[in-house]
mmCIF file of C-alpha atoms and ligand atoms in Angstrom:
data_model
loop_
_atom_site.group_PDB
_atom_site.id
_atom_site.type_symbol
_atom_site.label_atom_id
_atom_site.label_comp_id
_atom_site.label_asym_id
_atom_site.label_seq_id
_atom_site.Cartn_x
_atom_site.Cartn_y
_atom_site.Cartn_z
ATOM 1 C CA UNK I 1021 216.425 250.656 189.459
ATOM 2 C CA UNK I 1022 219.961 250.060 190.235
ATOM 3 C CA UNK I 1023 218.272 248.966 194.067
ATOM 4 C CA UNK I 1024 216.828 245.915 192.542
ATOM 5 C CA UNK I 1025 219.651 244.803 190.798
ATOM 6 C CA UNK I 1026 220.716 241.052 192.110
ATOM 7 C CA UNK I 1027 223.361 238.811 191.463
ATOM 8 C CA UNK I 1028 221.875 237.500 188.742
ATOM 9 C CA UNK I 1029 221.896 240.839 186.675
ATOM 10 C CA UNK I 1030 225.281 240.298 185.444
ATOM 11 C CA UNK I 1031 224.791 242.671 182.492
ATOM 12 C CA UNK I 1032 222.667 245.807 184.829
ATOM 13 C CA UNK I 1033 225.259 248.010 185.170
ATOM 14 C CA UNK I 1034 226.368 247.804 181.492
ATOM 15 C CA UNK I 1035 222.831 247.711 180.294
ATOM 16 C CA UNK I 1036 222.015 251.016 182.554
ATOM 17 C CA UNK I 1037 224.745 252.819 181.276
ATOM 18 C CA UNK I 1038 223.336 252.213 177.965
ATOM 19 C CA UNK I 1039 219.723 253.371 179.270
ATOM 20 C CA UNK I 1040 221.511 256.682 179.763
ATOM 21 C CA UNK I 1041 223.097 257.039 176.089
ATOM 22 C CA UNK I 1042 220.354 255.315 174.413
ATOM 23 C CA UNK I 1043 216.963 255.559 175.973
ATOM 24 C CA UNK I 1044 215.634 258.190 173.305
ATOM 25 C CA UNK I 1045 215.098 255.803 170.458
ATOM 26 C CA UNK I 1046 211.474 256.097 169.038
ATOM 27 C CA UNK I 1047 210.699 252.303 169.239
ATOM 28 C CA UNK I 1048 212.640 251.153 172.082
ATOM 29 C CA UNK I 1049 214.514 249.403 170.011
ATOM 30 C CA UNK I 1050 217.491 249.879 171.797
ATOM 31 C CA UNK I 1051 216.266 250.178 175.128
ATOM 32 C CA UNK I 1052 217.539 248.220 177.862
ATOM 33 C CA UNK I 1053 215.769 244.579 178.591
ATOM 34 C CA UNK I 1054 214.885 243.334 181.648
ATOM 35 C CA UNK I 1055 213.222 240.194 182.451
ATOM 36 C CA UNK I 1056 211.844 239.826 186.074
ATOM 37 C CA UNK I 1057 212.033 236.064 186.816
ATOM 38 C CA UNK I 1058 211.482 233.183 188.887
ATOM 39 C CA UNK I 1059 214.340 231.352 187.827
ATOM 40 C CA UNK I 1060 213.351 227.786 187.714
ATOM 41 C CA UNK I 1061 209.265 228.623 186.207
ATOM 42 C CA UNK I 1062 209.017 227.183 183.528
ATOM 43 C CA UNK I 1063 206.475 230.143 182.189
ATOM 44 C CA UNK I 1064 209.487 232.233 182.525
ATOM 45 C CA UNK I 1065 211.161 229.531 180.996
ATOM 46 C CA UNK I 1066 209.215 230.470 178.150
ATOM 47 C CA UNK I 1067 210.315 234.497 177.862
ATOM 48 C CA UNK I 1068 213.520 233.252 178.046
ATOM 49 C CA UNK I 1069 213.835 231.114 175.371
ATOM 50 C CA UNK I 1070 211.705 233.679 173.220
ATOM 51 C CA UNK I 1071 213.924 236.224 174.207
ATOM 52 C CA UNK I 1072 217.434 234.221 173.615
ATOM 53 C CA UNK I 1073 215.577 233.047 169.969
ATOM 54 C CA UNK I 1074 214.658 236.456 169.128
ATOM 55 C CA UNK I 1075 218.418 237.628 169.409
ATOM 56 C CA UNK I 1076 217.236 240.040 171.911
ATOM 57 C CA UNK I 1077 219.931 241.085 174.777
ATOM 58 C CA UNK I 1078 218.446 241.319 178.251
ATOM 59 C CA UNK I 1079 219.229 240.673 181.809
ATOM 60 C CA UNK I 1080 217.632 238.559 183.909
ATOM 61 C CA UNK I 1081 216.649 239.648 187.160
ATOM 62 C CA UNK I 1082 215.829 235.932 188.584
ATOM 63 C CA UNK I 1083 214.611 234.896 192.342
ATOM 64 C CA UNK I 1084 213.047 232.566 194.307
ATOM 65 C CA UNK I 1085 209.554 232.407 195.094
ATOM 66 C CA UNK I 1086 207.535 234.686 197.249
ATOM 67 C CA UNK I 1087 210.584 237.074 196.718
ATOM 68 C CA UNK I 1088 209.529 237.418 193.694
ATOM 69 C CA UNK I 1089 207.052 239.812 194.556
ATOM 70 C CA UNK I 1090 208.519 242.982 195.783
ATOM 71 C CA UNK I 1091 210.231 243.369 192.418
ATOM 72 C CA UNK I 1092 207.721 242.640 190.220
ATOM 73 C CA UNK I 1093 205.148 244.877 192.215
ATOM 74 C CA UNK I 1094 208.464 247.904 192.221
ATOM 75 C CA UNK I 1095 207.505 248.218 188.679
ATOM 76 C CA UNK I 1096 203.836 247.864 188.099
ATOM 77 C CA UNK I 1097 203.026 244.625 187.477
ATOM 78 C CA UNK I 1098 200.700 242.226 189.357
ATOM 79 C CA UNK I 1099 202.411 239.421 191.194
ATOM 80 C CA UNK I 1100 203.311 236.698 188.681
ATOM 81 C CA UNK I 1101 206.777 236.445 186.746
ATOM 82 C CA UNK I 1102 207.284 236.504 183.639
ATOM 83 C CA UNK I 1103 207.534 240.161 184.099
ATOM 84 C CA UNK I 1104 209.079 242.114 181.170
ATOM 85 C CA UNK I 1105 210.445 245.884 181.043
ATOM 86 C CA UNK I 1106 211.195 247.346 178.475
ATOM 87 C CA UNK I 1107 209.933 250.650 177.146
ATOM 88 C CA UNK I 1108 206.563 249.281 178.740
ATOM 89 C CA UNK I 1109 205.854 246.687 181.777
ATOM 90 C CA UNK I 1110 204.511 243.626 180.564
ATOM 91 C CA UNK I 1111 203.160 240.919 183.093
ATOM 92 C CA UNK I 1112 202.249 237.765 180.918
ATOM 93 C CA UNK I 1113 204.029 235.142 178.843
ATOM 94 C CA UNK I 1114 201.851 235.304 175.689
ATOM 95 C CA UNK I 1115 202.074 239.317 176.120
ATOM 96 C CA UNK I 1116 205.563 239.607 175.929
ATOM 97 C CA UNK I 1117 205.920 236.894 173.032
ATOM 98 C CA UNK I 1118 203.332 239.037 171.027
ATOM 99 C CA UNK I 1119 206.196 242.124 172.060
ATOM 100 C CA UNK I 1120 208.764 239.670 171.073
ATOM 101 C CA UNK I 1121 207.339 239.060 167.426
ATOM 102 C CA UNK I 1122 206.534 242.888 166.948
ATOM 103 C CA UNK I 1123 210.103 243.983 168.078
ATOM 104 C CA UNK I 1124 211.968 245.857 165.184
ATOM 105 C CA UNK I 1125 215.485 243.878 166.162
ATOM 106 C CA UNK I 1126 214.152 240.263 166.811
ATOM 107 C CA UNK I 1127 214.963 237.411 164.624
ATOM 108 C CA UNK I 1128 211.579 235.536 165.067
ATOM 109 C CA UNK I 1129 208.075 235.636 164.414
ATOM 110 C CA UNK I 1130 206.717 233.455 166.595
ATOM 111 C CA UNK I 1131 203.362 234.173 165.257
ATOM 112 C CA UNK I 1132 203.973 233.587 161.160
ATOM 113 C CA UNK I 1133 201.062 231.104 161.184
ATOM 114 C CA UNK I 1134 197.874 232.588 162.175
ATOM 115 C CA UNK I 1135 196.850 229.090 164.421
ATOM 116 C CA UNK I 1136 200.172 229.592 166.821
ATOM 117 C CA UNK I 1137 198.797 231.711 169.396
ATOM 118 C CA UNK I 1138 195.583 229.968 169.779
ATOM 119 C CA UNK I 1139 197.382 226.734 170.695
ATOM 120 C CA UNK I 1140 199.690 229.086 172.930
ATOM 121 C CA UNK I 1141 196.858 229.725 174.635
ATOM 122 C CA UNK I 1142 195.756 226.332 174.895
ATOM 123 C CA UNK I 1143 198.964 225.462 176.518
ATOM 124 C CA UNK I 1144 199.529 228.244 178.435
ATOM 125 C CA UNK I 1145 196.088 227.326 180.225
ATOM 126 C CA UNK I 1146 196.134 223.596 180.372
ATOM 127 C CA UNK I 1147 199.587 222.336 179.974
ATOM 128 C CA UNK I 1148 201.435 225.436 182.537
ATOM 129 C CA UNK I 1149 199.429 224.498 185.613
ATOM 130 C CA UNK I 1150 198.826 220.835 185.304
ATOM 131 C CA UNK I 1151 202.586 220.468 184.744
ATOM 132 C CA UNK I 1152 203.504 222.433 187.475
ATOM 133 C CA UNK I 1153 201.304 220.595 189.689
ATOM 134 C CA UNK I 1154 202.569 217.689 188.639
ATOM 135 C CA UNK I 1155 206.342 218.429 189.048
ATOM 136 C CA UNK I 1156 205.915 220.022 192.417
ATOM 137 C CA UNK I 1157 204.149 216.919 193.419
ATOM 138 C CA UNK I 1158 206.873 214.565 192.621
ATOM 139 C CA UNK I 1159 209.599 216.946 193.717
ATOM 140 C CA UNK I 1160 208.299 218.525 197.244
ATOM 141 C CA UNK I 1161 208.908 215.222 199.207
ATOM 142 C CA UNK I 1162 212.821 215.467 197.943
ATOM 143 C CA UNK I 1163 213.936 218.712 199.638
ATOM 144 C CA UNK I 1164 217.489 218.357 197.817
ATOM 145 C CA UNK I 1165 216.272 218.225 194.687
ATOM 146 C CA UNK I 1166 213.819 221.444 194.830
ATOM 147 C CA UNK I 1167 216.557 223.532 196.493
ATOM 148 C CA UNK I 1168 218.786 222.604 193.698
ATOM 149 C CA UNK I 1169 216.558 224.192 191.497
ATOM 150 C CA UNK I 1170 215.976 227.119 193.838
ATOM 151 C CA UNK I 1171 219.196 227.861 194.350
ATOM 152 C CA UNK I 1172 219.925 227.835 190.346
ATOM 153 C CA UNK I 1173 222.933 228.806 189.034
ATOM 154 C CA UNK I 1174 224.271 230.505 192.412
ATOM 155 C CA UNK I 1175 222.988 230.300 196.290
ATOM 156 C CA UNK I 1176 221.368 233.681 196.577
ATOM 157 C CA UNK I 1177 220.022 235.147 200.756
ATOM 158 C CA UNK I 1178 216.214 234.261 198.642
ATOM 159 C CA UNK I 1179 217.337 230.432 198.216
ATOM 160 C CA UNK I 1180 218.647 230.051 201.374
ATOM 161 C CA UNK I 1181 215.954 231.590 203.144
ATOM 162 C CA UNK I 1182 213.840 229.068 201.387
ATOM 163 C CA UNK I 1183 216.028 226.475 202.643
ATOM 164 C CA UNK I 1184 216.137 227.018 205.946
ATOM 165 C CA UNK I 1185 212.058 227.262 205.903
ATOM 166 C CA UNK I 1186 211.969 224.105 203.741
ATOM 167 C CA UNK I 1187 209.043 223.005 205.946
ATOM 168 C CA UNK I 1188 206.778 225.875 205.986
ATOM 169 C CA UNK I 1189 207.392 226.823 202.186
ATOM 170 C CA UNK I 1190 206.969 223.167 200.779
ATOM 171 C CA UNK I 1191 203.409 223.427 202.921
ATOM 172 C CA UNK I 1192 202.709 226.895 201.469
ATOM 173 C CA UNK I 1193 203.395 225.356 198.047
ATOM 174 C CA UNK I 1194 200.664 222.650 198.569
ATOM 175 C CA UNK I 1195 198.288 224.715 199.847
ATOM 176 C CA UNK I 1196 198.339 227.191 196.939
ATOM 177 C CA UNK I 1197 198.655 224.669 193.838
ATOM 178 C CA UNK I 1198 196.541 222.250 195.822
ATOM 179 C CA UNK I 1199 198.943 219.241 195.519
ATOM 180 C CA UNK I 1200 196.640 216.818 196.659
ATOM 181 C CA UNK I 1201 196.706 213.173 195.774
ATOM 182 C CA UNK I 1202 193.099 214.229 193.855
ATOM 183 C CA UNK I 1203 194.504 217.404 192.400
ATOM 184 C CA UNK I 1204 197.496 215.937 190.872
ATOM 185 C CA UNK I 1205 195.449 212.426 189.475
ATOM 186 C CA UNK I 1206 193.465 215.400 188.006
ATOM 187 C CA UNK I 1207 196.273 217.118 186.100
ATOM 188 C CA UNK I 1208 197.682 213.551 185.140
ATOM 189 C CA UNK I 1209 194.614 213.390 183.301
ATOM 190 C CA UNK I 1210 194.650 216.356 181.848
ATOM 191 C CA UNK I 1211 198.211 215.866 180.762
ATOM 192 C CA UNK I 1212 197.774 212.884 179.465
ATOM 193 C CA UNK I 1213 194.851 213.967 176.503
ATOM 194 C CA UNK I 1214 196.922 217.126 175.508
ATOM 195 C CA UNK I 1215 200.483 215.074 175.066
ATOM 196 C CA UNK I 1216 198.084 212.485 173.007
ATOM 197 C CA UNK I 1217 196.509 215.489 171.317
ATOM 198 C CA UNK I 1218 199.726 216.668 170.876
ATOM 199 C CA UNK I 1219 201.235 213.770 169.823
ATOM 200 C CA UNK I 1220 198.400 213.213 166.670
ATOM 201 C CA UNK I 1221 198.467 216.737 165.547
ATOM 202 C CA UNK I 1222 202.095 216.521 164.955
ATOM 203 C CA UNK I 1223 201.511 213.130 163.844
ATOM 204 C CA UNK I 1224 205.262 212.554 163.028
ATOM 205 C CA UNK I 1225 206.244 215.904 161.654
ATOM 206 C CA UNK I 1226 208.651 218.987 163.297
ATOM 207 C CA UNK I 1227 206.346 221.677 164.253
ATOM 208 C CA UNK I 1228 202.768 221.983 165.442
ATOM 209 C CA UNK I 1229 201.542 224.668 162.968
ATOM 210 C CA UNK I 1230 203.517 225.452 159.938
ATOM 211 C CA UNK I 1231 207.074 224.558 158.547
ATOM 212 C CA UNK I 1232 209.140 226.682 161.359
ATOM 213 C CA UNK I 1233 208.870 226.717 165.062
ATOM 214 C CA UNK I 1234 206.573 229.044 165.965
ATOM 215 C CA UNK I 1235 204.829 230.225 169.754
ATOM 216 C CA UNK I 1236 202.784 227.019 169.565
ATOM 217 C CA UNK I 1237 206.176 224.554 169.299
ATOM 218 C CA UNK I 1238 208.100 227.072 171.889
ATOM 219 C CA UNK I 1239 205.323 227.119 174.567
ATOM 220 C CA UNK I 1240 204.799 223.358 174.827
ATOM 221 C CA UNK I 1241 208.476 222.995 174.802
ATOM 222 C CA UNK I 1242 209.005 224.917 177.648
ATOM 223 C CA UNK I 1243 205.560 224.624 179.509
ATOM 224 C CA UNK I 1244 205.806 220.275 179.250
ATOM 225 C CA UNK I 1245 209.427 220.888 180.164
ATOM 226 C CA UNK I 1246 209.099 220.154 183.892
ATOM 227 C CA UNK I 1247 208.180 216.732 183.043
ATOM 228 C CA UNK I 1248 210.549 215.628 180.700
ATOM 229 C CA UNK I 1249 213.554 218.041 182.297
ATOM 230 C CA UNK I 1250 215.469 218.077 178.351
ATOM 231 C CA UNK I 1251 218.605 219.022 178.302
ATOM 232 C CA UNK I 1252 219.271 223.002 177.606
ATOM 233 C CA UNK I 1253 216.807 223.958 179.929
ATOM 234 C CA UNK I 1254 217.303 227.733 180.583
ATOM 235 C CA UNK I 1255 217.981 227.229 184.315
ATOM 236 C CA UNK I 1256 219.376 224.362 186.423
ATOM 237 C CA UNK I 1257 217.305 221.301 187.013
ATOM 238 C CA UNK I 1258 217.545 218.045 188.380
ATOM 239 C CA UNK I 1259 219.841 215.300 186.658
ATOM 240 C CA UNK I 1260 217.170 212.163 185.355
ATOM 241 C CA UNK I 1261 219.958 209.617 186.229
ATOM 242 C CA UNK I 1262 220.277 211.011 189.928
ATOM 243 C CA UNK I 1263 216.377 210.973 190.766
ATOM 244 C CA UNK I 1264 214.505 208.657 192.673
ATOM 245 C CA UNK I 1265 213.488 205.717 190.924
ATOM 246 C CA UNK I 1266 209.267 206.409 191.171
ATOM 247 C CA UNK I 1267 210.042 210.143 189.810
ATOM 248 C CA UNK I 1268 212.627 208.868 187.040
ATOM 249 C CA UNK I 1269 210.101 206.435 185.783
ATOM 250 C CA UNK I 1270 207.389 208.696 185.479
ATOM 251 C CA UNK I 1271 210.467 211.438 183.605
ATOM 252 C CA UNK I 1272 211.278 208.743 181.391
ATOM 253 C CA UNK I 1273 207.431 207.841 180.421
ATOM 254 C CA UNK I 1274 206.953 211.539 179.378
ATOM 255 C CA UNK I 1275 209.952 211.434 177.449
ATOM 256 C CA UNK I 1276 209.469 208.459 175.894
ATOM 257 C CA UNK I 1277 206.173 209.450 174.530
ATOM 258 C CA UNK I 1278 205.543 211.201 171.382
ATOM 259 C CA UNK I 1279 204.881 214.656 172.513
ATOM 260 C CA UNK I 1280 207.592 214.129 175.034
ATOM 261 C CA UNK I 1281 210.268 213.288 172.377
ATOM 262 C CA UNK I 1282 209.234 216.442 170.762
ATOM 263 C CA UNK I 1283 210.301 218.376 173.180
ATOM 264 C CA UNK I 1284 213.304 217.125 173.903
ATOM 265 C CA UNK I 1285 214.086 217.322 169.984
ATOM 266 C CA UNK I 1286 212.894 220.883 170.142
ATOM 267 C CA UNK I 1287 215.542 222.069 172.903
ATOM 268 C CA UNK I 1288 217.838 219.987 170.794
ATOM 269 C CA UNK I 1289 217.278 222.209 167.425
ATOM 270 C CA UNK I 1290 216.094 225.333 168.840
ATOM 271 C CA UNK I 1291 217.481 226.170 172.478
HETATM 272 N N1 LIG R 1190 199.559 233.559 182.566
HETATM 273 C C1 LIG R 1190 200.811 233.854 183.212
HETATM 274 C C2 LIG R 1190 201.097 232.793 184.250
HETATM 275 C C3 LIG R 1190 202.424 232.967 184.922
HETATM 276 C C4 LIG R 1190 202.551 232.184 186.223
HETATM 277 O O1 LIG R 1190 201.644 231.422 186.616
HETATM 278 N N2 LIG R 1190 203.691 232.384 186.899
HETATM 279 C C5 LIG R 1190 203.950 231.749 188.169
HETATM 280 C C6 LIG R 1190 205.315 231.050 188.118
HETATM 281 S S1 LIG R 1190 205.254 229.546 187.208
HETATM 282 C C7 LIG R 1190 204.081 232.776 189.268
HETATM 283 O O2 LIG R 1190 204.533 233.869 189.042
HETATM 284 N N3 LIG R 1190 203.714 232.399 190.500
HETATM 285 C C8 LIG R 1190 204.010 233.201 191.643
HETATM 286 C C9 LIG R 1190 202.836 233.723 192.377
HETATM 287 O O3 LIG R 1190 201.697 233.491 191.956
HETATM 288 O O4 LIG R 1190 203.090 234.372 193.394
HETATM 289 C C10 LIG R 1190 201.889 233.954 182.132
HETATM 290 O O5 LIG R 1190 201.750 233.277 181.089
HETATM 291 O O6 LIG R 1190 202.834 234.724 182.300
#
């Protein structure tokens, strides 16, 4: 375990130690938390957030894409990030919020109202891939601005790997989410009808379901956050002021819309 520890796992030595002493406890209530990342996914994004809400202390194990893999297939899981470990592996963003709610130490339900997880879902299937889509469209051209969010809070060997094959990974990036000029008119699209759908369920008020934020609120936050880049995003991201005018314009459309104000008001109460 201690193999896969990277610069990022500030807390792994002092969280292993307490593995040791502490492992025992029926629950897991104690037991150490890892979260295997992709730092700048805004699924993982997500766990994060749920995680840091819940008042649940974990480390981050965060990389950059592609190396990714080796660590999340070290402990089981298939090949996407959020990857949680715990007492259990747990491979999915929805999973580990449901592990989240049911945890005997965490501070939030995020399920309290019974309609949250299906518009998690909702999200997690629409809003999560369109988004990303769309960001990776606008950003790919602007090789300064992706690496700043590769290389996150500190250059790692991963993130300047990725820099040095710039070329070949921005192509590999295409190919797999099919950033095409028709594949990313398609996720406008779709983008568009869920921020109005959004936008006239909430209809003015704080949350989507209920009184108090709940999975539904969280996972739109996070998942939409790629677009509107608020501020308090749980991993560096480009500066609005400093991008290029066509990308800024679209930023400031999504913010300026009603689901996109939500968001940012939601990283502004809750993150
Ligand atoms: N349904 C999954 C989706 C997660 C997902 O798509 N993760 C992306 C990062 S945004 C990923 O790991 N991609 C890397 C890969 O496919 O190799 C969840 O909610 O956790």
């Amino acid at each position: 375990m201690l193999a896969i520890c990277t610069s990022f796992d500030i807390k792994c030595s002092k969280a292993l130690d307490h593995i040791t002493s502490d492992s025992t406890n029926e629950a897991g209530a104690n037991m150490h938390i890892k979260l295997i990342t992709i730092g700048v996914s805004h699924y993982c994004e997500k766990a994060r957030w749920a995680l840091d809400l819940a008042g649940l202390d974990f480390t981050e194990d965060a990389h950059a894409p592609i190396f990714h893999i080796p660590y999340v297939k070290s402990v089981g899981a298939g090949r996407t990030v959020p990857v949680l470990v715990a007492e259990r592996v747990i491979g999915d963003s929805t999973e580990i919020l449901k592990w989240i709610g049911a945890h005997p130490a965490s501070t939030w339900d995020p399920y309290e109202h019974e309609a949250a997880l299906e518009w998690e879902e909702k999200f997690d299937q629409i809003v999560g891939p369109h988004a990303r889509r769309l960001a990776y469209g606008w950003m790919l051209p602007h090789k300064d601005l992706v690496m700043t969010m590769m290389h996150g809070k500190a250059k790692t060997w991963e993130s300047r790997s990725l820099q040095v094959s710039y070329p070949l990974a921005a192509a590999g990036l295409r190919k797999s989410l099919n950033i095409t000029p028709d594949g990313v008119a398609r996720s406008k699209a779709k983008l568009d009808a869920i921020f109005a759908e959004v936008a006239e369920v909430l209809d003015g008020r704080d949350y989507i379901v209920g009184e108090k934020l709940s999975a539904a609120d969280l996972t739109f936050a996070a998942l939409a956050a790629p677009l509107v880049l608020p501020k308090g995003y749980g991993w560096t991201m480009p500066v609005v002021e400093d991008l290029p005018d066509e990308i800024r314009e679209e930023v400031e459309a999504y913010r300026n819309h009603p689901a996109g104000q939500f968001v940012m008001k939601t990283y502004d109460a809750h993150r």
